Short mmCIF file of C-alpha atoms and ligand atoms in Angstrom, two decimals:
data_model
loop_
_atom_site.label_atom_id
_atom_site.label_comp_id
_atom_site.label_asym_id
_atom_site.label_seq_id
_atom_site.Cartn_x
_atom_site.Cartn_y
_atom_site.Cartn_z
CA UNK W 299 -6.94 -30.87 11.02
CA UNK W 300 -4.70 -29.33 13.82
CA UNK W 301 -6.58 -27.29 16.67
CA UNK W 302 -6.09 -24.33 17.66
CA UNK W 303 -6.98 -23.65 21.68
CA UNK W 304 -9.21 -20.25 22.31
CA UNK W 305 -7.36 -17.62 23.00
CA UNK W 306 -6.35 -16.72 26.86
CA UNK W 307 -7.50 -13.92 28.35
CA UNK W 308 -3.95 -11.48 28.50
CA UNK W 309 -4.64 -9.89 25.30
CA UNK W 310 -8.63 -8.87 25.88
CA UNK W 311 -6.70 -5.44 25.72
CA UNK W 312 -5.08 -4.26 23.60
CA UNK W 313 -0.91 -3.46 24.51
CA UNK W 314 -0.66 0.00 24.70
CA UNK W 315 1.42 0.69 22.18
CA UNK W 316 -1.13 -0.77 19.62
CA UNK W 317 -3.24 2.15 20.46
CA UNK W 318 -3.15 3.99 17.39
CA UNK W 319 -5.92 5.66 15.37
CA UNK W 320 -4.66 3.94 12.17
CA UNK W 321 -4.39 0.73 13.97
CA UNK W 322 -7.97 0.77 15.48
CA UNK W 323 -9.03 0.94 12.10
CA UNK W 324 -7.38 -2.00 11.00
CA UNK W 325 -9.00 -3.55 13.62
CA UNK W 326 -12.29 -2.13 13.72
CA UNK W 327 -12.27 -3.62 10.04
CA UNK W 328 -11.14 -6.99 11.00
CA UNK W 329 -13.45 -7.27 14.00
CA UNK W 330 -16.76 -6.03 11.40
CA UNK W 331 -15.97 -9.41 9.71
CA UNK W 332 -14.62 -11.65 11.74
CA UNK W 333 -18.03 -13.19 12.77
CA UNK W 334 -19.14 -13.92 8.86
CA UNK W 335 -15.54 -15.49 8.38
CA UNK W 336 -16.55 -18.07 10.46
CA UNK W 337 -13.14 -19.08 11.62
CA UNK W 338 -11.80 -20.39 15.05
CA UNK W 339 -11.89 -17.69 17.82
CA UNK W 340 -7.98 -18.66 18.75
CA UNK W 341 -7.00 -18.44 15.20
CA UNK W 342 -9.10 -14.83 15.22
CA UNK W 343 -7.62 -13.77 18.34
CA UNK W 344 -4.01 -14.20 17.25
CA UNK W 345 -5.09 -12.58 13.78
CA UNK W 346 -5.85 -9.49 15.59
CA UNK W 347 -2.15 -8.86 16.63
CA UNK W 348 1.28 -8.57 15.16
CA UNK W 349 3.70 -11.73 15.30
CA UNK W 350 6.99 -9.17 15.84
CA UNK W 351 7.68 -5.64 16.29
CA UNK W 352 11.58 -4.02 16.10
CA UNK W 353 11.68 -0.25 17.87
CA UNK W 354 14.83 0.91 17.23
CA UNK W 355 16.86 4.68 17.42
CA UNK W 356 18.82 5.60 14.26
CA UNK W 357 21.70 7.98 14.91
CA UNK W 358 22.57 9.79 11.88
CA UNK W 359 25.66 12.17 11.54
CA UNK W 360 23.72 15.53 9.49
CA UNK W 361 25.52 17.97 6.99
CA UNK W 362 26.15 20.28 9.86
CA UNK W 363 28.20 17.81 11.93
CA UNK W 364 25.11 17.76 14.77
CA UNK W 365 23.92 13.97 15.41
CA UNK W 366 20.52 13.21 14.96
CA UNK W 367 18.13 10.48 16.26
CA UNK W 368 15.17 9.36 14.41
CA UNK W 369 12.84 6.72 15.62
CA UNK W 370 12.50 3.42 13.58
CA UNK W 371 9.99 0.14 13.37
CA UNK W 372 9.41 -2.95 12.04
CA UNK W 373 6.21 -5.29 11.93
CA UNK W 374 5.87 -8.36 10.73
CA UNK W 375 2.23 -9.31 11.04
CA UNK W 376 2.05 -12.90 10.10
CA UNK W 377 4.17 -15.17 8.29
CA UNK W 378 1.63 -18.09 8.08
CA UNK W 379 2.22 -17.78 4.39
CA UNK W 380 5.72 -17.72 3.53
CA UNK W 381 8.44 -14.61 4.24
CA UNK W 382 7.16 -11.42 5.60
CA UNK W 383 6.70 -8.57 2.73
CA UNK W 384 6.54 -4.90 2.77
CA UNK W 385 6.89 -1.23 2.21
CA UNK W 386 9.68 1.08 4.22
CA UNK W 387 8.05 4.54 4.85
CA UNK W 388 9.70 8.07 5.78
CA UNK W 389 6.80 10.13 6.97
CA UNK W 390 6.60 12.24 10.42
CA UNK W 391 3.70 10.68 11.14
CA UNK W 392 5.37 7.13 11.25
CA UNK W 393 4.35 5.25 14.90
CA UNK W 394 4.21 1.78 15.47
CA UNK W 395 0.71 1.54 15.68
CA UNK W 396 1.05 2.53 11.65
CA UNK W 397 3.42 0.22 10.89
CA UNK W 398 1.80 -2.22 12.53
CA UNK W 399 -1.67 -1.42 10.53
CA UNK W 400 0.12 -1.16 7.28
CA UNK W 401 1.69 -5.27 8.43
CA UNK W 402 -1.66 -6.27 9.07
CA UNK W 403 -3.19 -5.03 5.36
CA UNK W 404 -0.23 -6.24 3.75
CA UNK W 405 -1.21 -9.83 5.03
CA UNK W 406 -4.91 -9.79 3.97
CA UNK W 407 -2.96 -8.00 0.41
CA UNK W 408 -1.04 -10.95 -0.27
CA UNK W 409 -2.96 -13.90 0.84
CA UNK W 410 -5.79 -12.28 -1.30
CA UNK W 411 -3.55 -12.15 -4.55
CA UNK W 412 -2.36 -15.29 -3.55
CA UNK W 413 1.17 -14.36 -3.22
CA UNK W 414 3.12 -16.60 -0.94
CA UNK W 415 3.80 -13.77 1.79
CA UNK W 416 2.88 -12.34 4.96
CA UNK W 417 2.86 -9.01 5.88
CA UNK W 418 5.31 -6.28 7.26
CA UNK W 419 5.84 -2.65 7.30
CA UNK W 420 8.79 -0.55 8.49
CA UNK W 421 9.30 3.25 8.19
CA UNK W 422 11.19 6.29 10.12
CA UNK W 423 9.68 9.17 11.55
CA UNK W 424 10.99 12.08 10.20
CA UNK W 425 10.40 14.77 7.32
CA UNK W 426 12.02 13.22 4.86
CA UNK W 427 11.74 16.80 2.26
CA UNK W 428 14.04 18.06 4.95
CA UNK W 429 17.17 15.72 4.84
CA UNK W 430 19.69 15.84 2.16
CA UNK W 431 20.53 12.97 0.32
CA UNK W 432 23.95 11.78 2.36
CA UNK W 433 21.96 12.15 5.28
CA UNK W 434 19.04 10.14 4.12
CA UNK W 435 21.79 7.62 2.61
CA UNK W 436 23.00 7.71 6.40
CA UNK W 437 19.56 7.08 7.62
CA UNK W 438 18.68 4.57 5.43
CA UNK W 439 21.80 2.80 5.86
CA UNK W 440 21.98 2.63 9.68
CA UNK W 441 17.93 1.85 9.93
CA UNK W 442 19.14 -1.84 7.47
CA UNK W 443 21.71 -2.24 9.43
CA UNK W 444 19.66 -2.28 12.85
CA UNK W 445 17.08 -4.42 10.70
CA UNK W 446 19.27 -7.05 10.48
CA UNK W 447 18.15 -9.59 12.82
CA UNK W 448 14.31 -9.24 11.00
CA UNK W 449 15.02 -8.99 7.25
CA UNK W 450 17.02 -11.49 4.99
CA UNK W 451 15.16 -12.92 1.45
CA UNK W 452 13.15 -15.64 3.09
CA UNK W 453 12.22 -13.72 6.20
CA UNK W 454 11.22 -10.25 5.63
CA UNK W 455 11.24 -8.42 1.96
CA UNK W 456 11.19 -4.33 2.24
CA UNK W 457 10.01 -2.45 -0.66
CA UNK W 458 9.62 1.16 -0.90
CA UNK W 459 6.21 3.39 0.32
CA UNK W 460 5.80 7.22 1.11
CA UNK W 461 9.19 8.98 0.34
CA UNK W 462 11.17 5.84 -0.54
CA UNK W 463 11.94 4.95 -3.80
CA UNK W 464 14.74 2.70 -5.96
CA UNK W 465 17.42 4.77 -4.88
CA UNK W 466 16.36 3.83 -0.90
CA UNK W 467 16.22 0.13 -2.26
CA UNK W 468 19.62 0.16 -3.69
CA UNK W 469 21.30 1.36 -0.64
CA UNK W 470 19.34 -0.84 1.68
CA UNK W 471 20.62 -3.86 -1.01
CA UNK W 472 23.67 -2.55 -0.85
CA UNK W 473 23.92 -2.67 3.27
CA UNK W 474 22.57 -6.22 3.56
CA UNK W 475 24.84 -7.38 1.09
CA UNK W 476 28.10 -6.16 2.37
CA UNK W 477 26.70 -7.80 5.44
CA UNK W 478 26.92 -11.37 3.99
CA UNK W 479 29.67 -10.31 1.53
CA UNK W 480 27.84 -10.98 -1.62
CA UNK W 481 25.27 -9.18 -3.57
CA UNK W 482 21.81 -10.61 -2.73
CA UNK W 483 19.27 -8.52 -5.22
CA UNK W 484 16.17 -10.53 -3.56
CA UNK W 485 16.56 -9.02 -0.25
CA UNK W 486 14.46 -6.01 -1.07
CA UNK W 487 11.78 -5.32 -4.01
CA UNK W 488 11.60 -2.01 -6.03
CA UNK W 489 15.08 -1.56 -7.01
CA UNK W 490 16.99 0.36 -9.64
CA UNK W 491 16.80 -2.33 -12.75
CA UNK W 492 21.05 -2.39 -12.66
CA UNK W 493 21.07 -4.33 -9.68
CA UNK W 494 18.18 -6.60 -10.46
CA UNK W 495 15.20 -4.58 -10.06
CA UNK W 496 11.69 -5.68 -12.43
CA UNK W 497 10.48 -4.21 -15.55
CA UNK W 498 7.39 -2.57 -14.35
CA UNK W 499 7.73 -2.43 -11.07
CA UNK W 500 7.85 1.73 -10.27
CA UNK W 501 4.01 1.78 -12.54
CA UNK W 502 2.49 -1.59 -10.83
CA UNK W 503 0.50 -0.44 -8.29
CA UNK W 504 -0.57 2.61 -10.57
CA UNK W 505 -1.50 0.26 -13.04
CA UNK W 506 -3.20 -2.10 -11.13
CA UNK W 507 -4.97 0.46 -9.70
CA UNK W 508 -6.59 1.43 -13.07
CA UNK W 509 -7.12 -2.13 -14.15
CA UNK W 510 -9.18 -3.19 -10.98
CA UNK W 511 -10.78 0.20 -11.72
CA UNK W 512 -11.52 -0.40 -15.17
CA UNK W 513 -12.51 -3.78 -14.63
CA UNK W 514 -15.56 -2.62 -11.80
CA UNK W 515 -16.63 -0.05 -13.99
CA UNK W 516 -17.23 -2.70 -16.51
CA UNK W 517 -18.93 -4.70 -14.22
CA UNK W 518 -21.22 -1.64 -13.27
CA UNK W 519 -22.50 -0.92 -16.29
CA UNK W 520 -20.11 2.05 -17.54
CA UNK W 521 -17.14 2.62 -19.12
CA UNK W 522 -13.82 4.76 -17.72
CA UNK W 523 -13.55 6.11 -21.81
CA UNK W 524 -15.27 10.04 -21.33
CA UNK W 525 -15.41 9.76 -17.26
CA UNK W 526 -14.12 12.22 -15.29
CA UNK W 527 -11.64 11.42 -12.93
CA UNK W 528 -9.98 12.86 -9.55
CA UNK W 529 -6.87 11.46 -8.44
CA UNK W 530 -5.76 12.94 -4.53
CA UNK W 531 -1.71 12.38 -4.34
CA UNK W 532 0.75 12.53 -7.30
CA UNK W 533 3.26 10.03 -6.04
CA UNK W 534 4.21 6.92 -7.37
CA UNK W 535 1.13 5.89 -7.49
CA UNK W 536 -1.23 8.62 -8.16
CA UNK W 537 0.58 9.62 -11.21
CA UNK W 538 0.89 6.61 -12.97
CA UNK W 539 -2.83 6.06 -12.26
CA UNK W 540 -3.33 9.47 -13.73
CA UNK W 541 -1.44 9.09 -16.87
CA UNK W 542 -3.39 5.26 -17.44
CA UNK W 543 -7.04 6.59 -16.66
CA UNK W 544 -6.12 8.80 -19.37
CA UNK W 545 -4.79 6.45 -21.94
CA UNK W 546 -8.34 4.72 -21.25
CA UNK W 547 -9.98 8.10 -22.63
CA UNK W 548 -10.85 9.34 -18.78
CA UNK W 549 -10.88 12.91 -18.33
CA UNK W 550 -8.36 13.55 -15.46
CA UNK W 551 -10.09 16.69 -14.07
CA UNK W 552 -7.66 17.01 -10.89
CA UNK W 553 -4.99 15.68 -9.10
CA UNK W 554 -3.24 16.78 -6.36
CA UNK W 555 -0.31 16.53 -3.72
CA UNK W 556 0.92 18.03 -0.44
CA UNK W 557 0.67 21.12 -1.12
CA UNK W 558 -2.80 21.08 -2.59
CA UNK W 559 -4.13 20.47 -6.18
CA UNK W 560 -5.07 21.40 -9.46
CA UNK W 561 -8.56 21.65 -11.21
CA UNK W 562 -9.37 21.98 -14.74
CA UNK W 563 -13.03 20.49 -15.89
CA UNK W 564 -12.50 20.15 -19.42
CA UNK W 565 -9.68 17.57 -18.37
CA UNK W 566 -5.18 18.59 -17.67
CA UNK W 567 -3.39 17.84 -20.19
CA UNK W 568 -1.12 15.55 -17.90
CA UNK W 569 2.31 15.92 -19.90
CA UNK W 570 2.35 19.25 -19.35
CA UNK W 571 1.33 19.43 -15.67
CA UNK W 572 4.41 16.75 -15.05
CA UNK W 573 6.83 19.11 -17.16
CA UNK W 574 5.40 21.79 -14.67
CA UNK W 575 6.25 19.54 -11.45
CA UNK W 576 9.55 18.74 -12.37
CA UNK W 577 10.65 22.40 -13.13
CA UNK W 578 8.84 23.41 -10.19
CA UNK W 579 8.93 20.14 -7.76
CA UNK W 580 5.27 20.69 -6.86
CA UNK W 581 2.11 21.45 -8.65
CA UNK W 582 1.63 24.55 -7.01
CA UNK W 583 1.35 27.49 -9.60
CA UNK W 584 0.61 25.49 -12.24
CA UNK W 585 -1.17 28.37 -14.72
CA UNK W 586 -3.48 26.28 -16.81
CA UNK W 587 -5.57 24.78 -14.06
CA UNK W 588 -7.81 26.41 -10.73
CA UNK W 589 -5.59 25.47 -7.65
CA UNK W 590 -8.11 23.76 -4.83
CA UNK W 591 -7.30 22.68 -1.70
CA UNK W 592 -7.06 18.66 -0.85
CA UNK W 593 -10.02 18.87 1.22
CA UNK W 594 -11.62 20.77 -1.69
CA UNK W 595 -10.63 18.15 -4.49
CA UNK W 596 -12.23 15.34 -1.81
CA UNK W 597 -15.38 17.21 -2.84
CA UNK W 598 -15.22 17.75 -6.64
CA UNK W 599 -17.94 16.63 -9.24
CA UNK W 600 -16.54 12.86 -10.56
CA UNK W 601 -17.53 9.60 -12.05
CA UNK W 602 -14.37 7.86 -10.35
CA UNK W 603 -12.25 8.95 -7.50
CA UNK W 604 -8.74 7.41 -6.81
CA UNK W 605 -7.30 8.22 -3.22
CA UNK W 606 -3.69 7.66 -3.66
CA UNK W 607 -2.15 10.10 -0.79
CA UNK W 608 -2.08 8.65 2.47
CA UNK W 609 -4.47 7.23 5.45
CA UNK W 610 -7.45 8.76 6.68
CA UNK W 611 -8.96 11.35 4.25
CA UNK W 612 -12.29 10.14 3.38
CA UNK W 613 -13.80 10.45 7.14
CA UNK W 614 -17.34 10.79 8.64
CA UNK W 615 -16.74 14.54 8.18
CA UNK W 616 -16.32 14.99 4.65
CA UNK W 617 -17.73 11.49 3.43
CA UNK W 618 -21.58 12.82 3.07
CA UNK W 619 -20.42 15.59 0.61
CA UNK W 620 -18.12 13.43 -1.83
CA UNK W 621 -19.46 13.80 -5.22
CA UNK W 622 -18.38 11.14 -6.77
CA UNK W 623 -19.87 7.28 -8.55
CA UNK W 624 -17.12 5.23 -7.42
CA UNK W 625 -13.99 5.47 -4.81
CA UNK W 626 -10.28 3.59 -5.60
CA UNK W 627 -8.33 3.16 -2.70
CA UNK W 628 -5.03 3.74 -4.08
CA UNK W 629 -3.46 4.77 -0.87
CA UNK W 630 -3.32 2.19 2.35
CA UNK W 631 -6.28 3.03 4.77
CA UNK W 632 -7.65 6.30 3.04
CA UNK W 633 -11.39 5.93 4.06
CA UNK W 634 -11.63 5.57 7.95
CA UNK W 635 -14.54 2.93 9.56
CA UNK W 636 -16.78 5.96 9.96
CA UNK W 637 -16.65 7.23 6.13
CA UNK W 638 -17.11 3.63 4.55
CA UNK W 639 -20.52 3.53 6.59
CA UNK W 640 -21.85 6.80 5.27
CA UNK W 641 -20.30 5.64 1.70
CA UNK W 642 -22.08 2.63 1.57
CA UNK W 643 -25.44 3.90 3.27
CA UNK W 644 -25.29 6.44 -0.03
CA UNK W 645 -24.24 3.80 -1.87
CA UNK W 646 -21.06 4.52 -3.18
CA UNK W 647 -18.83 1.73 -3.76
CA UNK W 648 -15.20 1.54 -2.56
CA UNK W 649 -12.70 -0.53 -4.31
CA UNK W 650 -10.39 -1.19 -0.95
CA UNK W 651 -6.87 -0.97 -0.71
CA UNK W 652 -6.12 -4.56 -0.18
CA UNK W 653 -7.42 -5.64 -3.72
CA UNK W 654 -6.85 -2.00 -5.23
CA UNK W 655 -3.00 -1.53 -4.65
CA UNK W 656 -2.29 -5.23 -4.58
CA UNK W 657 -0.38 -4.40 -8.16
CA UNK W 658 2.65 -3.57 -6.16
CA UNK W 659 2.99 -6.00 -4.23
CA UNK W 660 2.37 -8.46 -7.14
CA UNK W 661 5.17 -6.95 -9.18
CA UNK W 662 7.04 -7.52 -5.83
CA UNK W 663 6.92 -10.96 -6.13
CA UNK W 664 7.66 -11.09 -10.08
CA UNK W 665 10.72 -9.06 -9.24
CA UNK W 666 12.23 -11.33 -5.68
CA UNK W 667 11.23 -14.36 -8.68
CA UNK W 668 13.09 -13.64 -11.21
CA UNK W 669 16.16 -12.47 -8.54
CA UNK W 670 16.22 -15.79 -7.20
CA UNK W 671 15.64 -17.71 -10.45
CA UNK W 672 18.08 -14.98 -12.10
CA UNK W 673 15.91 -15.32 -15.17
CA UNK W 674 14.35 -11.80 -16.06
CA UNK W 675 10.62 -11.52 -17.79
CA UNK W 676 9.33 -8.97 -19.91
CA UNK W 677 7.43 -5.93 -19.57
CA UNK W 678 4.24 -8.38 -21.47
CA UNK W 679 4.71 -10.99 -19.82
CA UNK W 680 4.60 -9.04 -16.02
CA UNK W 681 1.68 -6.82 -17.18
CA UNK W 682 -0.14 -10.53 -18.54
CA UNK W 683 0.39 -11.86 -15.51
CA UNK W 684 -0.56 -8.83 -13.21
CA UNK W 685 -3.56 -8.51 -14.76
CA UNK W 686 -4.39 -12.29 -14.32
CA UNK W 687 -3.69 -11.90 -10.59
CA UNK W 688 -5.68 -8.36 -10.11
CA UNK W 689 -8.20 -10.32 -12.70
CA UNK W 690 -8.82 -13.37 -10.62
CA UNK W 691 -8.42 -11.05 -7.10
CA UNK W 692 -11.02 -8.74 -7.94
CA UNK W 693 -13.37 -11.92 -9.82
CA UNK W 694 -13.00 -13.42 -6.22
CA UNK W 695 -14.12 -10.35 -4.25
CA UNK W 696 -17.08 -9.96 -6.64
CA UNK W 697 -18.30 -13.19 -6.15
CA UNK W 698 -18.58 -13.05 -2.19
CA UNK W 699 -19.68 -9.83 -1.99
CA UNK W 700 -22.67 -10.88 -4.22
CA UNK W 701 -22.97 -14.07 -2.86
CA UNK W 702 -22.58 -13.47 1.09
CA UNK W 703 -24.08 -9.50 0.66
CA UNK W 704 -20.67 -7.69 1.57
CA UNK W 705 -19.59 -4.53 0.46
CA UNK W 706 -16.27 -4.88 -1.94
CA UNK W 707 -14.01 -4.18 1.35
CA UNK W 708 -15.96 -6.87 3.68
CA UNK W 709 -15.11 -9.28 0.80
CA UNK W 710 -11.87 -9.11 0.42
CA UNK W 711 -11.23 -9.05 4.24
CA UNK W 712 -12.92 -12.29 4.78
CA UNK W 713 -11.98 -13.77 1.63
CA UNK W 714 -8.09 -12.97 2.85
CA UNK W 715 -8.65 -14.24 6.35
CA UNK W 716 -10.29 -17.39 5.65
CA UNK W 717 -7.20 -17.94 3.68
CA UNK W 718 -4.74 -17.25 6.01
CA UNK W 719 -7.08 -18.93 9.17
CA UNK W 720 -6.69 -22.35 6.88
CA UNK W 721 -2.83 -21.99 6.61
CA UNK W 722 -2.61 -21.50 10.17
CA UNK W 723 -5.11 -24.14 10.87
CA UNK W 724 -2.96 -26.85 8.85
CA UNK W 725 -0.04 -25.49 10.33
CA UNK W 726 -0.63 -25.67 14.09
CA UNK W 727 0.64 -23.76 16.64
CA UNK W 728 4.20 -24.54 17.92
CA UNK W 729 5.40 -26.15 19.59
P1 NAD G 1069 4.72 9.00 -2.71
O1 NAD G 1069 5.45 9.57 -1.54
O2 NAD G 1069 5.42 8.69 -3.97
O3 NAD G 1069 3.46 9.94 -3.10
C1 NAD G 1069 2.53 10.40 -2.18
C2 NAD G 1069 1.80 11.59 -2.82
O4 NAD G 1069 0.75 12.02 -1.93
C3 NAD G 1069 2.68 12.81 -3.02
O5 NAD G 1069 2.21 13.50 -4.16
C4 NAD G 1069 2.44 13.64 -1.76
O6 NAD G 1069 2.73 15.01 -1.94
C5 NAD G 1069 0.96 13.38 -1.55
N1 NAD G 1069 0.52 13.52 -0.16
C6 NAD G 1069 1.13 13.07 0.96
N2 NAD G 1069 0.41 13.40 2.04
C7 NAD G 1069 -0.68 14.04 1.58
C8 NAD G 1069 -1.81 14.64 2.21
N3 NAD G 1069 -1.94 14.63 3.54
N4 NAD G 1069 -2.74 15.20 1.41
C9 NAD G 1069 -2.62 15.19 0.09
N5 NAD G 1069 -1.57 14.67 -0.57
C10 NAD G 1069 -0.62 14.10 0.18
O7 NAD G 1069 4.00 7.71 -2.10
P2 NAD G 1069 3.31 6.51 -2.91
O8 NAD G 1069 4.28 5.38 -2.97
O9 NAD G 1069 2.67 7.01 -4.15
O10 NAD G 1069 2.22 6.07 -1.84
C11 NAD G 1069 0.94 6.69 -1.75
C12 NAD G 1069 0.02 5.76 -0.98
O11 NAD G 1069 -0.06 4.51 -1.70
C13 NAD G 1069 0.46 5.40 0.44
O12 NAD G 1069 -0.70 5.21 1.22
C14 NAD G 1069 1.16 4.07 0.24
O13 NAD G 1069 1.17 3.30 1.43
C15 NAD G 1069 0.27 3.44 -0.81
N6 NAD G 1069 0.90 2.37 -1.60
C16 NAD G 1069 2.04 2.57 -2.29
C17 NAD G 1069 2.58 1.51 -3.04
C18 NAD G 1069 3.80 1.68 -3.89
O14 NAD G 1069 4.13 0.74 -4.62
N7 NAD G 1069 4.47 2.81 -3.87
C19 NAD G 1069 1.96 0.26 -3.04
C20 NAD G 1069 0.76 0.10 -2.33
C21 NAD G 1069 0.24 1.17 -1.62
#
């Protein structure tokens, strides 16, 4: 087997522009399980970092003529695996420390599923309720075109995240294709199905949220039929993990988004609360429901809770008052270091994000598949095999966490490392 030298000493710090809340918790979760992976300490050490980061300035020309400049990254994390893979976000919180988190769970996301990816994330900072859509066409368009020299279908995949969606994917398709001069569908994942998007890929990580959900609750003795559920964030994924908890017979009590949420014990009748949002474009005001603030729904009486919002809102703060039997990390880092200590001191489990909202990714790989084979599956045969994958993912977490003691989120961390440690380890380090 190749060795890999200990690390030097130049990186005992971390660069500056690592420093970044969301960042140190990616960390502070690798280094909590680095010493039970048992792996080499040079193979750790270069774990701990990014491979690549792109900063870049976007000028966009707005409505009103003014020009704008919004700030831009790209991290690829590792690409021991194969071709770096992940989401595009438009948030104003969007640093590089984030993207650079969001890289690093993408890699322990896909070596766990045993997808044959690394990890990346990109986004923009800006607010992306306040652009129209030529200028986030303009935006989107420029930030491809200055991505260039990263992305391509065996380098690095973009999908959409927070405020991106098929419409994003088609024009960043688009972009990179007039680049080369011919179409090339499998440069990004999560496109409109016209120009070779997958069957199933807008629901997967909603759905695979609710079958790794469904599948622990079995495993813990209960059943989601009759539970009552709270789902924080109405997005992509939120919704569709809504609308499946209640085909299961779960009593959605509340869900939520931005603006705050909704609240009705006997269970909403989720049809209408989505005719509300689309009249309305928010579930504020919605009459047959008790509004409650996020922090609020956090806090509500549940058997299951699914965070699908965003990063950090399960925290030391408000972890020792959740009420609930069982947490889904829907969202990408939604219970900070601090919170998942107090969680599992109470013992409340937390299905993590890296096994959790692997379905997305998953479906990501069906769909760059089947654009490179040009040979389309149906919607069967991608939910039989995403449920194998999330199946055998969460089957392997289980088993470590029982064997080696480790709370579901330890598991899955070392289970992904080890992987990725042993690819790197065969590999060598070049040159
Ligand atoms: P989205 O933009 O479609 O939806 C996000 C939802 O959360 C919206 O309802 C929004 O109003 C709400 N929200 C945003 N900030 C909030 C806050 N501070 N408090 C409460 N609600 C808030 O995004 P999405 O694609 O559904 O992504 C949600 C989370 O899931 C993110 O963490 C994302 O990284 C993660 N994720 C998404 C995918 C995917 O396929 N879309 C895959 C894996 C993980």
């Amino acid at each position: 087997m190749a060795q890999v030298s200990p690390p030097k000493a130049a990186y005992d710090e971390l660069p500056p522009e690592l420093d970044d809340p969301l960042y140190l918790q990616a960390l502070g979760q690798l280094d909590q399980v680095l010493a039970h992976a048992d792996i080499d300490p040079g193979v750790a050490a270069k774990l701990r970092l990014p491979e690549r980061a792109l900063s870049i300035s976007i000028p966009v020309r707005m409505d009103d003529g003014s020009l704008a400049l919004f700030p831009g990254y790209r991290v690829q994390h590792s690409s021991v695996l194969g071709p770096t893979k992940g989401g595009v976000r438009y948030d104003v919180n969007v640093t590089l420390g984030e993207c650079a988190a969001l890289a690093m769970w993408m890699t322990w996301k896909c070596a766990l599923l045993g997808l044959p990816y690394g990890g990346a994330k990109g986004g923009v900072r800006c607010d992306p309720r306040s652009l129209s859509p030529k200028e986030l066409e303009g935006l989107t368009r420029r930030f491809t075109s200055e991505l260039l020299p990263l992305i391509g279908p065996q380098k690095d995949i973009p999908a959409p995240d927070m405020a991106t969606d098929e419409q994003t994917m088609a024009w960043m398709m688009d972009t990179y294709s007039m680049q080369v001069g011919h179409a090339v569908p499998e440069i990004v994942t999560g496109k409109p199905l016209s120009v070779g998007g997958s069957v199933l890929r807008p629901e997967a990580t909603g759905i695979g949220v609710v079958m790794v959900a469904e599948e622990a609750v079995r495993r813990l003795g209960w059943s989601l039929e009759g539970s009552a559920c709270v789902v924080q964030g109405y997005g992509k994924v939120g919704r569709v993990a809504a609308h499946e908890l209640a085909l299961r017979g779960a009593r959605v009590v509340a869900v939520s988004d931005i603006a705050g949420g909704i609240y009705n014990e006997e269970g909403l009748d989720l049809p209408d609360v989505d005719a509300w949002r689309a009249e309305h474009g928010s579930l504020e005001g919605y009459p047959r429901a008790r509004g409650v603030t996020n922090a609020e729904l956090l806090e509500l009486p549940c058997d299951l809770l699914v965070l699908a919002a965003t990063e950090k809102q399960v925290t030391g703060e408000n972890a020792p008052r959740l009420a609930t039997r069982l947490v889904a990390e829907g969202a990408n880092g939604p219970t900070t270091l601090e919170a998942d200590e107090i969680l599992a001191a109470r013992e409340i489990p937390v299905l993590p994000d890296i096994l959790t909202n692997a379905g997305g990714v998953a479906v990501s790989y069906f769909e760059w598949v089947q654009d490179i084979q040009r040979l389309f599956w149906t919607a069967e045969e991608i939910r039989h095999r995403l449920r194998d994958l999330m199946g055998d993912a969460l089957d392997r977490v289980w088993t470590l966490s029982e064997e080696e003691r480790l709370p579901f989120r330890g598991a899955a961390l070392v289970t992904s490392i080890r992987q990725v440690a042993e690819a790197l380890e065969a590999r060598g380090i070049f040159p």
